[in-house]
PDB file of C-alpha atoms in Angstrom:
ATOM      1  CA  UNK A   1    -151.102 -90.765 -42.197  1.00  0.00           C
ATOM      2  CA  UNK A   2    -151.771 -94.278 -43.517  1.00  0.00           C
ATOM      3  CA  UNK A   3    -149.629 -95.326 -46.217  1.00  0.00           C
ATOM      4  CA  UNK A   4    -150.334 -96.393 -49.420  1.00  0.00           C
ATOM      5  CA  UNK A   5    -151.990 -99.627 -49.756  1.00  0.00           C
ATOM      6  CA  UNK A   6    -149.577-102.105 -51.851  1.00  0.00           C
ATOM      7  CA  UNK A   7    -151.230-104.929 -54.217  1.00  0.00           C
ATOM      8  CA  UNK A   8    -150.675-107.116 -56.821  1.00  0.00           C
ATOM      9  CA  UNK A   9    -152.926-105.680 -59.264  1.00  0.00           C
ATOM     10  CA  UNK A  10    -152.674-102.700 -61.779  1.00  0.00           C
ATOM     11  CA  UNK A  11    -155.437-100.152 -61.992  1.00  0.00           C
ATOM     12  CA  UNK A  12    -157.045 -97.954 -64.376  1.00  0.00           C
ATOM     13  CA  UNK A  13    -158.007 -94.801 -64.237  1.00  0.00           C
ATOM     14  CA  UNK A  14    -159.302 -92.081 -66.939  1.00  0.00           C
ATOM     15  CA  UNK A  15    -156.372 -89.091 -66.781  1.00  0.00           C
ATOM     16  CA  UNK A  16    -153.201 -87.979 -64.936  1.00  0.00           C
ATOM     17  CA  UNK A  17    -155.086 -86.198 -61.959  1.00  0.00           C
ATOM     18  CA  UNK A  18    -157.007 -89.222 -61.238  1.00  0.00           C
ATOM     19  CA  UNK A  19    -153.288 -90.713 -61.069  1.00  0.00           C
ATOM     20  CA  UNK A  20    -152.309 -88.834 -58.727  1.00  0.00           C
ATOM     21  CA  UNK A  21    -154.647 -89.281 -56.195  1.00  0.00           C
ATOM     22  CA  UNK A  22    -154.960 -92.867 -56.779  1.00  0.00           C
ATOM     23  CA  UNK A  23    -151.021 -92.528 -55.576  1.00  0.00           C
ATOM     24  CA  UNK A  24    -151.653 -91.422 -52.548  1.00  0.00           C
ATOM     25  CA  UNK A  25    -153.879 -94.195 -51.704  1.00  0.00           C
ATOM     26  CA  UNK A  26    -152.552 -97.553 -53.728  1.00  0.00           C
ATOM     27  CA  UNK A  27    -149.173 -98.803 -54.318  1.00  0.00           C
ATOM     28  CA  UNK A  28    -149.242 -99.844 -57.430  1.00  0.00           C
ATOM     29  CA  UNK A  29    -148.566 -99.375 -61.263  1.00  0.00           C
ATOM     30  CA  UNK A  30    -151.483 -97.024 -62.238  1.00  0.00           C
ATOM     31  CA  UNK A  31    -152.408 -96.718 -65.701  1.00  0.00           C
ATOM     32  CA  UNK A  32    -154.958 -93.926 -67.347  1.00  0.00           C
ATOM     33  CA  UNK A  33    -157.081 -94.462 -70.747  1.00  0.00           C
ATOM     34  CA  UNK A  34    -156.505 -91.391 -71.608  1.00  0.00           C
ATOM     35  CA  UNK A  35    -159.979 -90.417 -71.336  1.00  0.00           C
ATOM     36  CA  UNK A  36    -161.984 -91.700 -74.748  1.00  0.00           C
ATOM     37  CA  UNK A  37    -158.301 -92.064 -76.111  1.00  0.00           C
ATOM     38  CA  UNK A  38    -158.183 -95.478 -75.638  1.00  0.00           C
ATOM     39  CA  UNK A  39    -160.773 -95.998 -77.831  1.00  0.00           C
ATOM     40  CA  UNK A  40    -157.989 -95.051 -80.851  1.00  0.00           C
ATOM     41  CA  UNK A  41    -155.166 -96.437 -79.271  1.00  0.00           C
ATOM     42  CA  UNK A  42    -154.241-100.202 -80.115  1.00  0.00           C
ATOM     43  CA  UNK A  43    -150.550 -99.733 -78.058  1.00  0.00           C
ATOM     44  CA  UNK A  44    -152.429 -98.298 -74.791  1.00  0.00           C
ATOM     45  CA  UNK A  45    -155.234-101.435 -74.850  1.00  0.00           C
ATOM     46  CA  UNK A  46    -152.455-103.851 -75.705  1.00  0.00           C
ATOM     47  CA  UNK A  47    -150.825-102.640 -72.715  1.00  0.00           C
ATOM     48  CA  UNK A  48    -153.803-102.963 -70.644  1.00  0.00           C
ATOM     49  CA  UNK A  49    -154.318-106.447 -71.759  1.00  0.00           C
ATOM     50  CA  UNK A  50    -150.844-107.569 -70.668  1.00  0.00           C
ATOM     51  CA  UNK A  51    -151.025-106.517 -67.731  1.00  0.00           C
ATOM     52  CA  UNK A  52    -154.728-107.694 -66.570  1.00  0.00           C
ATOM     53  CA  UNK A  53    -153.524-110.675 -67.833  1.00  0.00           C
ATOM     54  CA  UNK A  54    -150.206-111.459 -66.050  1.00  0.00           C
ATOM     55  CA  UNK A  55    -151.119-109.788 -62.729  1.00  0.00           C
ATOM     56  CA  UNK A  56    -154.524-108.773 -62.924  1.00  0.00           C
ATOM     57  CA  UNK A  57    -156.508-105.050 -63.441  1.00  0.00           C
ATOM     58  CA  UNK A  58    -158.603-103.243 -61.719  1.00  0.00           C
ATOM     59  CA  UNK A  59    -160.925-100.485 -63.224  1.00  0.00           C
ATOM     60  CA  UNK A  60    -161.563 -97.601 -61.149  1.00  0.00           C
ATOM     61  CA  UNK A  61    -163.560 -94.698 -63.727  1.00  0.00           C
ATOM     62  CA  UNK A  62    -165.332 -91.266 -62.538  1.00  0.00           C
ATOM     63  CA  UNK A  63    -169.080 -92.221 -61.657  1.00  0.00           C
ATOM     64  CA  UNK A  64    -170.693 -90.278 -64.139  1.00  0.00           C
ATOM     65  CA  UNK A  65    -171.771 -91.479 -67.881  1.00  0.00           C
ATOM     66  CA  UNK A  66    -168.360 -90.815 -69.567  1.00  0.00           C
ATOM     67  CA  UNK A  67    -166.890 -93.283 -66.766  1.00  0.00           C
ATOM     68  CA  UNK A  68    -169.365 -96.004 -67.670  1.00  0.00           C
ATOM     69  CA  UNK A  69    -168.892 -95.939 -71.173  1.00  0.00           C
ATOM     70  CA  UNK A  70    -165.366 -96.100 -70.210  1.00  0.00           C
ATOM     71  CA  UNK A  71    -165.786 -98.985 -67.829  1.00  0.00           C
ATOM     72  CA  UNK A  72    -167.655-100.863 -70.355  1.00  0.00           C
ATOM     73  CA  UNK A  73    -165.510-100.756 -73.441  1.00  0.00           C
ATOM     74  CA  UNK A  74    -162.569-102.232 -71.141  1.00  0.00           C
ATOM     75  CA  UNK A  75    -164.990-105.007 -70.085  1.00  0.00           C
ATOM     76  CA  UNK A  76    -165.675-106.031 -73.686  1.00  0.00           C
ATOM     77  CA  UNK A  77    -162.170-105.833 -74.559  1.00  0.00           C
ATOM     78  CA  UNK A  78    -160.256-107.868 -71.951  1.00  0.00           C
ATOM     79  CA  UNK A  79    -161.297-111.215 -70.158  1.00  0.00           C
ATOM     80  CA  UNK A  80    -163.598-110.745 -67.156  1.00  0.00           C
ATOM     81  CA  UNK A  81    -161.647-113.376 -65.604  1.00  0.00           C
ATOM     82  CA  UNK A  82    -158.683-110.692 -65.575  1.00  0.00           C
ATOM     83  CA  UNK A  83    -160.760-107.389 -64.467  1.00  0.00           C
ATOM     84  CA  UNK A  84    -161.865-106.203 -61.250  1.00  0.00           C
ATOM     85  CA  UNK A  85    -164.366-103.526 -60.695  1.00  0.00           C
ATOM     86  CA  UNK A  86    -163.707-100.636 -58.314  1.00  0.00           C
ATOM     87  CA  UNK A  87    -166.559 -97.773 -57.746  1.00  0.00           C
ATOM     88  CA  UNK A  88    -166.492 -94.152 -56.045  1.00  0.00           C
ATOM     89  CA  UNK A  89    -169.769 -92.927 -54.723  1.00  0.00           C
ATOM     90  CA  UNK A  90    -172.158 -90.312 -56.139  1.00  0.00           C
ATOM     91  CA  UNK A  91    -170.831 -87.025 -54.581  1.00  0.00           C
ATOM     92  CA  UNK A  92    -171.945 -83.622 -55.949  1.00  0.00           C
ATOM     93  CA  UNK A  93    -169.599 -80.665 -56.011  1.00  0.00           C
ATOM     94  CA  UNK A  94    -166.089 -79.946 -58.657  1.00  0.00           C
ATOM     95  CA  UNK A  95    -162.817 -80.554 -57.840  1.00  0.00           C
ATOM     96  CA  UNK A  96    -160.628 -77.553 -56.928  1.00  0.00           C
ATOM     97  CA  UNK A  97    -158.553 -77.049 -60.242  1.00  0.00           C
ATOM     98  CA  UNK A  98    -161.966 -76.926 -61.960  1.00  0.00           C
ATOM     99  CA  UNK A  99    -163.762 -73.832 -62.337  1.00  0.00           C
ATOM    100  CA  UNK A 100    -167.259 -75.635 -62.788  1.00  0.00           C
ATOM    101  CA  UNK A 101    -168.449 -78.638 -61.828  1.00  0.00           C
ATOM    102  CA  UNK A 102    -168.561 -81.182 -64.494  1.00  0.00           C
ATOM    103  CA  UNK A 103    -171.265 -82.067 -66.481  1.00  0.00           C
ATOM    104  CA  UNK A 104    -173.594 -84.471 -64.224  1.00  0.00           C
ATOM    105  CA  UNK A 105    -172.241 -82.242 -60.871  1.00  0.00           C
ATOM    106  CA  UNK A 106    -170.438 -85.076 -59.919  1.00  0.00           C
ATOM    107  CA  UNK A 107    -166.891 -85.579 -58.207  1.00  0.00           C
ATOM    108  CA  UNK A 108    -164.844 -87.713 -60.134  1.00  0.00           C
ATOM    109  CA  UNK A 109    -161.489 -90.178 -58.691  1.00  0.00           C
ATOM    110  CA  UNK A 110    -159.311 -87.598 -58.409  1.00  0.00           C
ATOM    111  CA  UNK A 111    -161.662 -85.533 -56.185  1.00  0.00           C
ATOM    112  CA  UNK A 112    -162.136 -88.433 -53.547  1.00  0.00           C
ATOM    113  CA  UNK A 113    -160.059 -88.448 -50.471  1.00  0.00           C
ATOM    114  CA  UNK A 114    -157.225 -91.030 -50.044  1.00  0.00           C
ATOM    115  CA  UNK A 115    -159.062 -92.999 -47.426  1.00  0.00           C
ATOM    116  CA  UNK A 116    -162.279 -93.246 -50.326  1.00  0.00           C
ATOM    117  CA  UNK A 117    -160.497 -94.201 -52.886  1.00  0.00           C
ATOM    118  CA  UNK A 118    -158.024 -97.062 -50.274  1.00  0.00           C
ATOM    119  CA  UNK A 119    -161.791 -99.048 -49.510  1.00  0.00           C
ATOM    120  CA  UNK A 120    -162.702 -98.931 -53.077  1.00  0.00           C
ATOM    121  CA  UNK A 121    -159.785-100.644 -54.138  1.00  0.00           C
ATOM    122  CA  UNK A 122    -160.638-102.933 -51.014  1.00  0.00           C
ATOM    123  CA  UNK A 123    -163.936-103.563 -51.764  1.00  0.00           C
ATOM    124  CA  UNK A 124    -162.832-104.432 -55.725  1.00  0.00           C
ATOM    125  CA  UNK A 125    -161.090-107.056 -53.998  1.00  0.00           C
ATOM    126  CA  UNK A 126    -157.856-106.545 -54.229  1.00  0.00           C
ATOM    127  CA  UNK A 127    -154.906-108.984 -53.890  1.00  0.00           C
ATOM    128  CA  UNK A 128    -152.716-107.061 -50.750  1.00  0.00           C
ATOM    129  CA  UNK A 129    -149.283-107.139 -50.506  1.00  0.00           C
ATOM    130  CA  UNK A 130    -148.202-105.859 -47.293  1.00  0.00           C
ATOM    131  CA  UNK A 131    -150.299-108.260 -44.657  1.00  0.00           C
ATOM    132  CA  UNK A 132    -153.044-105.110 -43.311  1.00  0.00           C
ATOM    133  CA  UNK A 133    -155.864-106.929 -45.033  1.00  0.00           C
ATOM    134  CA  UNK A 134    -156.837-109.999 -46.978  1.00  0.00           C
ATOM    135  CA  UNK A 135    -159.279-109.744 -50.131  1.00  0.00           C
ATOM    136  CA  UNK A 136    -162.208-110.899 -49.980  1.00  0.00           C
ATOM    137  CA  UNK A 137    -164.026-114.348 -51.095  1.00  0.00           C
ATOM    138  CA  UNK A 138    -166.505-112.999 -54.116  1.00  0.00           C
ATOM    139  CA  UNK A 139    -170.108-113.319 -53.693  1.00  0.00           C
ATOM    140  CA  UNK A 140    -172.282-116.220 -55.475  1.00  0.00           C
ATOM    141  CA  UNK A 141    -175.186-113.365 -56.272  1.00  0.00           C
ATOM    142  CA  UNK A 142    -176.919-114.783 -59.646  1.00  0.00           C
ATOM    143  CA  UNK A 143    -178.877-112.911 -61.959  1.00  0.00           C
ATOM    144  CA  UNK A 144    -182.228-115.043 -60.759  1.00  0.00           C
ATOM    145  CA  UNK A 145    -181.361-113.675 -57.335  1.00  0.00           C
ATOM    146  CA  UNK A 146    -181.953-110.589 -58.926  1.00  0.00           C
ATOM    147  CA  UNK A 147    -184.889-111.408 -60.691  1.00  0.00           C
ATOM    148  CA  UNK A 148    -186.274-112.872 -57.068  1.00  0.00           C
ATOM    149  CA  UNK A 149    -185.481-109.919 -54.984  1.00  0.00           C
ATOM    150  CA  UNK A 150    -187.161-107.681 -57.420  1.00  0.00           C
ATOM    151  CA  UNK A 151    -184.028-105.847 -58.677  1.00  0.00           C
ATOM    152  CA  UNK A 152    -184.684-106.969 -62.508  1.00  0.00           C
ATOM    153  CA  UNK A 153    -187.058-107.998 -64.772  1.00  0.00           C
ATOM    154  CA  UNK A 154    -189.784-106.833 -63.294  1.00  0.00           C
ATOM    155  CA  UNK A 155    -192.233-103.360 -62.516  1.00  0.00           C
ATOM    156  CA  UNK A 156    -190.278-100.977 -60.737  1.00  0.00           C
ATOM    157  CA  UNK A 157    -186.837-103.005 -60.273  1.00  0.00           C
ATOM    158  CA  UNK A 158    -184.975 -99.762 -61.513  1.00  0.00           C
ATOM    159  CA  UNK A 159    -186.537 -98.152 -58.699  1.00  0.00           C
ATOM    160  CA  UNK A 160    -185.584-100.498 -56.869  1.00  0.00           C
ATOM    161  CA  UNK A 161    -181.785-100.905 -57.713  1.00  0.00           C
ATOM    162  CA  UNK A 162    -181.667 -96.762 -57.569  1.00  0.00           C
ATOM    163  CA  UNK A 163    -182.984 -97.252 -54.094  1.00  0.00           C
ATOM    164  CA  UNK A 164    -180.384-100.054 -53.076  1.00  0.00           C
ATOM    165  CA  UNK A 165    -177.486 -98.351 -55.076  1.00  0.00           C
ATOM    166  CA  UNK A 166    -177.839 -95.360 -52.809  1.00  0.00           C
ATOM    167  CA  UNK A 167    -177.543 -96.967 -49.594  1.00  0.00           C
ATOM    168  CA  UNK A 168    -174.627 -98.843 -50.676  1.00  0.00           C
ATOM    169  CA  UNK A 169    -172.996 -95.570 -51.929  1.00  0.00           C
ATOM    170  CA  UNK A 170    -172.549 -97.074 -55.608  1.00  0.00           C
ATOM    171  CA  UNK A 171    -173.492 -94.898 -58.363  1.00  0.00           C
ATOM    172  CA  UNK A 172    -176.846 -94.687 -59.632  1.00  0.00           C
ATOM    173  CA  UNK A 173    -176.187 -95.259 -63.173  1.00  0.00           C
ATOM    174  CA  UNK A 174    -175.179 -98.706 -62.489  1.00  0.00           C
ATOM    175  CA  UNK A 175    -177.681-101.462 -64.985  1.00  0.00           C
ATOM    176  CA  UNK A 176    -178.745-105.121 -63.673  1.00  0.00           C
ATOM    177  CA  UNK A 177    -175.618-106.673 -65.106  1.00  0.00           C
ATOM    178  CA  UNK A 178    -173.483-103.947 -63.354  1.00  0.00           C
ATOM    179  CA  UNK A 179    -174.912-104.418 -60.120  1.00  0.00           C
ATOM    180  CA  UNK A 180    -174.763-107.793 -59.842  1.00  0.00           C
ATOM    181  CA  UNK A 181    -170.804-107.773 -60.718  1.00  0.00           C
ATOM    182  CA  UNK A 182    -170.530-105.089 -57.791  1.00  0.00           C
ATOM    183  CA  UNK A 183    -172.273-107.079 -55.446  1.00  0.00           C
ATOM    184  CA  UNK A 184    -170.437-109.980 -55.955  1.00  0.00           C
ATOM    185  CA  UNK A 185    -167.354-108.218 -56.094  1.00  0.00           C
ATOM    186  CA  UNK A 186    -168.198-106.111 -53.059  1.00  0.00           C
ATOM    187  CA  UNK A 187    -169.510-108.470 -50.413  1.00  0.00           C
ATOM    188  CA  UNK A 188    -168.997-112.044 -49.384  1.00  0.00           C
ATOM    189  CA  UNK A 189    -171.833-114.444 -49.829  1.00  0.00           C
ATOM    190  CA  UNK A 190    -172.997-114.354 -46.273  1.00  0.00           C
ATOM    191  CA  UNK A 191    -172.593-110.513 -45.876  1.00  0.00           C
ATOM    192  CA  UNK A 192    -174.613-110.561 -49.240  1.00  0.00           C
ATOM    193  CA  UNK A 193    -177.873-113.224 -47.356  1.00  0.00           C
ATOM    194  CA  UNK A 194    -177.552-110.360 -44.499  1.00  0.00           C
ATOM    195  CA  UNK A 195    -177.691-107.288 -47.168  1.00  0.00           C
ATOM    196  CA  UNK A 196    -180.151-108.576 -49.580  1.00  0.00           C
ATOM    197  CA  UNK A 197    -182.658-110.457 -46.670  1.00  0.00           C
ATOM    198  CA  UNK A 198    -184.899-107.440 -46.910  1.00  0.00           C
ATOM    199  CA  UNK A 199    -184.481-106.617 -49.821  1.00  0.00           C
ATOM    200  CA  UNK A 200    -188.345-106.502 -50.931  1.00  0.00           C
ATOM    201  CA  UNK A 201    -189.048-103.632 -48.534  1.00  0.00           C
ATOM    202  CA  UNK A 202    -186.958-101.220 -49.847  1.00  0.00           C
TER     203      UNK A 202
END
């Protein structure tokens, strides 16, 4: 069994269950927003904000709409020098506590395996501890790249994105603006010339 991957960064998450299997997979202090309760609570933000600031945080949310609008009331409310983005793929089904699936039919954090949930916190670009990997350089992706490889601003760049965001494994809600941060976060500049060369066919 591989063991938890130790960094210098503190992560987010939405509840308790997505604590615990963020455990399994990240050595870390891991922090939850209590779902929309953050929104209401000054003490849990100030918190967040402390940290992010002395040691960095990363924001790891369920990829369904309650997890964006999540995501992006933390980005508006702490320094996006101080925040790093991690993402879980679209995958349909309900966790096993659950009765139902939830609303969109998607599997949230605490339903990904260990191994999932280890590379996403890799691919935020996390700062490791214990010497089994190095983060990675951020990409230089701009949003004229985007505009130039037909991914914004123009007829059927959503279509597009959706298209790309798929066979990356990033959800499909993800904007412009959202995508470029994961790309840049995600890949290095030259894996990003490789990915994005042809990008026009998709």
């Amino acid at each position: 069994m591989t063991p938890p991957l130790k960094i210098r960064e503190a992560v987010v998450v939405e509840g308790r269950y997505d604590k615990a299997a963020l455990a399994a997979a990240v050595d870390t202090l891991i922090l939850d927003t209590a779902g929309f309760g953050v929104f209401k609570d000054g003490e849990r933000l100030t918190l967040l904000r402390k940290l992010a600031a002395a040691r960095g945080l990363i924001v790891l949310t369920d990829p369904d709409g309650a997890g964006f609008v999540i995501r992006n009331y933390l980005k508006g409310a702490i320094p996006k020098s101080q925040l790093k983005h991690a993402y879980v793929p679209d995958v349909y089904g309900k966790e096993r506590r659950k009765r139902t699936p939830g609303k969109e039919g998607k599997l949230g954090v605490e339903g990904m395996p260990p191994g999932v949930l280890r590379q996403a916190i890799l691919n935020a670009g996390a700062t490791v501890l214990d010497g089994t990997a190095e983060s990675r350089p951020a990409g230089d992706l701009t949003p004229a790249d985007l505009f130039a490889l037909g991914l914004s601003g123009v007829p059927e760049a959503a279509e597009r994105r959706a298209t790309l965001l798929r066979s990356l494994g990033l959800p499909e809600r993800m904007g412009a603006k959202a995508l470029l941060a994961a790309l840049n976060a995600l890949y290095t500049p030259e894996e990003l010339k490789e990915l994005l060369g042809p990008a026009r066919g998709l």
